[in-house]
Amino acid sequence: MEPSAPPPYRRIVAEIRRRIDAGELAPGDRVPSTRRITKEWGVAMATATKVLTTLRQEGVVRAVPGVGTVVAEPPRAPRAEPPHERRPRETDTGLSRERVVRAAVKVADAEGLRAVSMRRVAAEFGASSMALYRHVAGKDELVMLMADAAFAEVEPPDPAPEGWRERMEAGARLQWALYQRHPWLAQYLSITRPQPMPRAMALIEWTMGRVAGMDPVTLIHMAMTLLGFVLSTAAGLEDELEAQQDTGMDQDQWMAAMEPAFEGILSSGTYPMYAGVNGTEEDVVNLESLFEFGLARLLDGMEVLVTRMASGRA
């Protein structure tokens, strides 16, 4: 008796894994979405959804808010350390402010900022929430320390870009990458009520470090306009993370579920712009594309201003 063929979703999982193993899809690359799977393999949406679910369960891919499902980084083997350099385990030492902040960042990255509470963070240590108050005054201070710790990760390139536009673009990309690692951070930061965070301020200073000849008020407006654009775009990262937790569906799955409703609206002929996009390559509009398009157009406008100011000085 011949063995039965594997179910369709398993064949597709095997093919996507083959592409990853062959290097056709590298870590961080987007894998086929549910819609693309249905078109490429001619399967139902439920089968396509099961493919991505299986790949996530096997640790092959991961969902990135605002981007989609991407190839996961391969696990790193732990570095062996000589016995005399052994680091203490979590149970070897008491709590400290640094460890509390690190645990809170871990919770926020995985579950969103709204999940962070003194009790929730204390649970990471198997301790009571009162134990945390010996190291932080409360949630407000804790979140401030979390944000400061996140900005400590940023390392501007050395040497820095020489041109003012290149420097502003590099600074914006450093922020964007930081918010992708910590989706909660963009929604915490405020332009109207800025928090006293020297590390964040240092990044903005670095970003504007090559813009010459501007009066301080114009320069700060340029800086805040750029910061506001990156923040508003990155705010969608936290929205997507929370939506995944509320609905149990990632972005591809949610769009697949909404597709019949959108098709009904677009077929009316009342929305030609939306209908035109619907006929193009899938996922042509996402947070990444909005960031890239918006950043380029924003810097184009800044270039007009810088050129005009330079002409006025001449």
mmCIF file of N, CA and C in Angstrom, residues 29-77:
data_model
loop_
_atom_site.group_PDB
_atom_site.id
_atom_site.type_symbol
_atom_site.label_atom_id
_atom_site.label_comp_id
_atom_site.label_asym_id
_atom_site.label_seq_id
_atom_site.Cartn_x
_atom_site.Cartn_y
_atom_site.Cartn_z
ATOM 1 N N ASP A 29 13.682 38.690 5.526
ATOM 2 C CA ASP A 29 12.910 38.792 4.288
ATOM 3 C C ASP A 29 11.465 38.377 4.537
ATOM 4 N N ARG A 30 10.557 39.007 3.820
ATOM 5 C CA ARG A 30 9.157 38.631 3.939
ATOM 6 C C ARG A 30 8.914 37.306 3.222
ATOM 7 N N VAL A 31 8.138 36.453 3.825
ATOM 8 C CA VAL A 31 7.734 35.203 3.185
ATOM 9 C C VAL A 31 6.406 35.445 2.485
ATOM 10 N N PRO A 32 5.985 34.554 1.587
ATOM 11 C CA PRO A 32 4.711 34.753 0.900
ATOM 12 C C PRO A 32 3.564 34.938 1.894
ATOM 13 N N SER A 33 2.735 35.931 1.650
ATOM 14 C CA SER A 33 1.578 36.185 2.502
ATOM 15 C C SER A 33 0.487 35.169 2.191
ATOM 16 N N THR A 34 -0.578 35.198 2.983
ATOM 17 C CA THR A 34 -1.679 34.262 2.731
ATOM 18 C C THR A 34 -2.262 34.464 1.337
ATOM 19 N N ARG A 35 -2.381 35.729 0.929
ATOM 20 C CA ARG A 35 -2.939 35.978 -0.407
ATOM 21 C C ARG A 35 -2.038 35.428 -1.496
ATOM 22 N N ARG A 36 -0.727 35.643 -1.333
ATOM 23 C CA ARG A 36 0.190 35.143 -2.364
ATOM 24 C C ARG A 36 0.214 33.622 -2.390
ATOM 25 N N ILE A 37 0.107 33.009 -1.230
ATOM 26 C CA ILE A 37 0.081 31.539 -1.188
ATOM 27 C C ILE A 37 -1.137 31.005 -1.935
ATOM 28 N N THR A 38 -2.282 31.649 -1.729
ATOM 29 C CA THR A 38 -3.484 31.176 -2.431
ATOM 30 C C THR A 38 -3.318 31.275 -3.939
ATOM 31 N N LYS A 39 -2.645 32.336 -4.413
ATOM 32 C CA LYS A 39 -2.461 32.516 -5.854
ATOM 33 C C LYS A 39 -1.383 31.582 -6.411
ATOM 34 N N GLU A 40 -0.271 31.460 -5.675
ATOM 35 C CA GLU A 40 0.856 30.677 -6.194
ATOM 36 C C GLU A 40 0.581 29.189 -6.181
ATOM 37 N N TRP A 41 -0.103 28.710 -5.141
ATOM 38 C CA TRP A 41 -0.337 27.273 -5.022
ATOM 39 C C TRP A 41 -1.799 26.870 -5.290
ATOM 40 N N GLY A 42 -2.669 27.847 -5.511
ATOM 41 C CA GLY A 42 -4.048 27.536 -5.834
ATOM 42 C C GLY A 42 -4.800 26.849 -4.712
ATOM 43 N N VAL A 43 -4.541 27.268 -3.468
ATOM 44 C CA VAL A 43 -5.207 26.652 -2.314
ATOM 45 C C VAL A 43 -6.169 27.654 -1.695
ATOM 46 N N ALA A 44 -6.998 27.166 -0.790
ATOM 47 C CA ALA A 44 -7.960 28.020 -0.110
ATOM 48 C C ALA A 44 -7.256 28.892 0.925
ATOM 49 N N MET A 45 -7.937 29.976 1.330
ATOM 50 C CA MET A 45 -7.360 30.893 2.305
ATOM 51 C C MET A 45 -7.078 30.185 3.636
ATOM 52 N N ALA A 46 -7.950 29.253 4.017
ATOM 53 C CA ALA A 46 -7.730 28.529 5.273
ATOM 54 C C ALA A 46 -6.434 27.730 5.226
ATOM 55 N N THR A 47 -6.138 27.143 4.068
ATOM 56 C CA THR A 47 -4.890 26.389 3.914
ATOM 57 C C THR A 47 -3.690 27.326 3.998
ATOM 58 N N ALA A 48 -3.784 28.486 3.337
ATOM 59 C CA ALA A 48 -2.689 29.452 3.367
ATOM 60 C C ALA A 48 -2.432 29.939 4.790
ATOM 61 N N THR A 49 -3.498 30.179 5.525
ATOM 62 C CA THR A 49 -3.356 30.607 6.916
ATOM 63 C C THR A 49 -2.668 29.529 7.747
ATOM 64 N N LYS A 50 -3.020 28.273 7.493
ATOM 65 C CA LYS A 50 -2.413 27.165 8.238
ATOM 66 C C LYS A 50 -0.925 27.046 7.930
ATOM 67 N N VAL A 51 -0.533 27.390 6.706
ATOM 68 C CA VAL A 51 0.885 27.350 6.337
ATOM 69 C C VAL A 51 1.687 28.297 7.220
ATOM 70 N N LEU A 52 1.243 29.559 7.294
ATOM 71 C CA LEU A 52 1.985 30.545 8.086
ATOM 72 C C LEU A 52 1.929 30.222 9.573
ATOM 73 N N THR A 53 0.794 29.729 10.033
ATOM 74 C CA THR A 53 0.686 29.340 11.437
ATOM 75 C C THR A 53 1.678 28.239 11.769
ATOM 76 N N THR A 54 1.795 27.240 10.885
ATOM 77 C CA THR A 54 2.727 26.133 11.103
ATOM 78 C C THR A 54 4.167 26.626 11.115
ATOM 79 N N LEU A 55 4.513 27.502 10.182
ATOM 80 C CA LEU A 55 5.875 28.025 10.117
ATOM 81 C C LEU A 55 6.217 28.830 11.373
ATOM 82 N N ARG A 56 5.239 29.576 11.898
ATOM 83 C CA ARG A 56 5.487 30.329 13.131
ATOM 84 C C ARG A 56 5.657 29.388 14.312
ATOM 85 N N GLN A 57 4.824 28.366 14.377
ATOM 86 C CA GLN A 57 4.927 27.410 15.481
ATOM 87 C C GLN A 57 6.266 26.678 15.457
ATOM 88 N N GLU A 58 6.801 26.469 14.276
ATOM 89 C CA GLU A 58 8.088 25.779 14.151
ATOM 90 C C GLU A 58 9.270 26.724 14.313
ATOM 91 N N GLY A 59 8.998 28.021 14.509
ATOM 92 C CA GLY A 59 10.066 28.988 14.735
ATOM 93 C C GLY A 59 10.800 29.401 13.484
ATOM 94 N N VAL A 60 10.243 29.100 12.313
ATOM 95 C CA VAL A 60 10.903 29.421 11.047
ATOM 96 C C VAL A 60 10.671 30.878 10.673
ATOM 97 N N VAL A 61 9.493 31.394 10.990
ATOM 98 C CA VAL A 61 9.156 32.774 10.665
ATOM 99 C C VAL A 61 8.616 33.452 11.915
ATOM 100 N N ARG A 62 8.500 34.761 11.829
ATOM 101 C CA ARG A 62 7.911 35.530 12.925
ATOM 102 C C ARG A 62 7.138 36.704 12.330
ATOM 103 N N ALA A 63 6.126 37.152 13.036
ATOM 104 C CA ALA A 63 5.322 38.286 12.589
ATOM 105 C C ALA A 63 5.955 39.580 13.086
ATOM 106 N N VAL A 64 6.136 40.530 12.180
ATOM 107 C CA VAL A 64 6.670 41.845 12.527
ATOM 108 C C VAL A 64 5.565 42.866 12.320
ATOM 109 N N PRO A 65 5.106 43.540 13.388
ATOM 110 C CA PRO A 65 4.025 44.503 13.248
ATOM 111 C C PRO A 65 4.317 45.548 12.183
ATOM 112 N N GLY A 66 3.345 45.775 11.298
ATOM 113 C CA GLY A 66 3.491 46.774 10.262
ATOM 114 C C GLY A 66 4.296 46.336 9.069
ATOM 115 N N VAL A 67 4.899 45.171 9.122
ATOM 116 C CA VAL A 67 5.714 44.676 8.017
ATOM 117 C C VAL A 67 5.118 43.404 7.434
ATOM 118 N N GLY A 68 4.816 42.442 8.270
ATOM 119 C CA GLY A 68 4.281 41.159 7.817
ATOM 120 C C GLY A 68 5.042 40.012 8.441
ATOM 121 N N THR A 69 4.960 38.860 7.814
ATOM 122 C CA THR A 69 5.643 37.667 8.305
ATOM 123 C C THR A 69 6.996 37.543 7.624
ATOM 124 N N VAL A 70 8.053 37.464 8.411
ATOM 125 C CA VAL A 70 9.411 37.441 7.874
ATOM 126 C C VAL A 70 10.149 36.213 8.381
ATOM 127 N N VAL A 71 11.245 35.892 7.710
ATOM 128 C CA VAL A 71 12.084 34.773 8.117
ATOM 129 C C VAL A 71 12.745 35.120 9.455
ATOM 130 N N ALA A 72 12.664 34.204 10.403
ATOM 131 C CA ALA A 72 13.235 34.438 11.728
ATOM 132 C C ALA A 72 14.747 34.252 11.694
ATOM 133 N N GLU A 73 15.419 34.937 12.600
ATOM 134 C CA GLU A 73 16.857 34.753 12.759
ATOM 135 C C GLU A 73 17.125 33.358 13.313
ATOM 136 N N PRO A 74 18.138 32.650 12.795
ATOM 137 C CA PRO A 74 18.448 31.341 13.366
ATOM 138 C C PRO A 74 18.922 31.476 14.797
ATOM 139 N N PRO A 75 18.591 30.536 15.666
ATOM 140 C CA PRO A 75 19.025 30.621 17.070
ATOM 141 C C PRO A 75 20.538 30.552 17.182
ATOM 142 N N ARG A 76 21.072 31.356 18.074
ATOM 143 C CA ARG A 76 22.513 31.367 18.291
ATOM 144 C C ARG A 76 22.880 30.368 19.385
ATOM 145 N N ALA A 77 23.955 29.667 19.156
ATOM 146 C CA ALA A 77 24.415 28.731 20.180
ATOM 147 C C ALA A 77 24.973 29.518 21.355
#
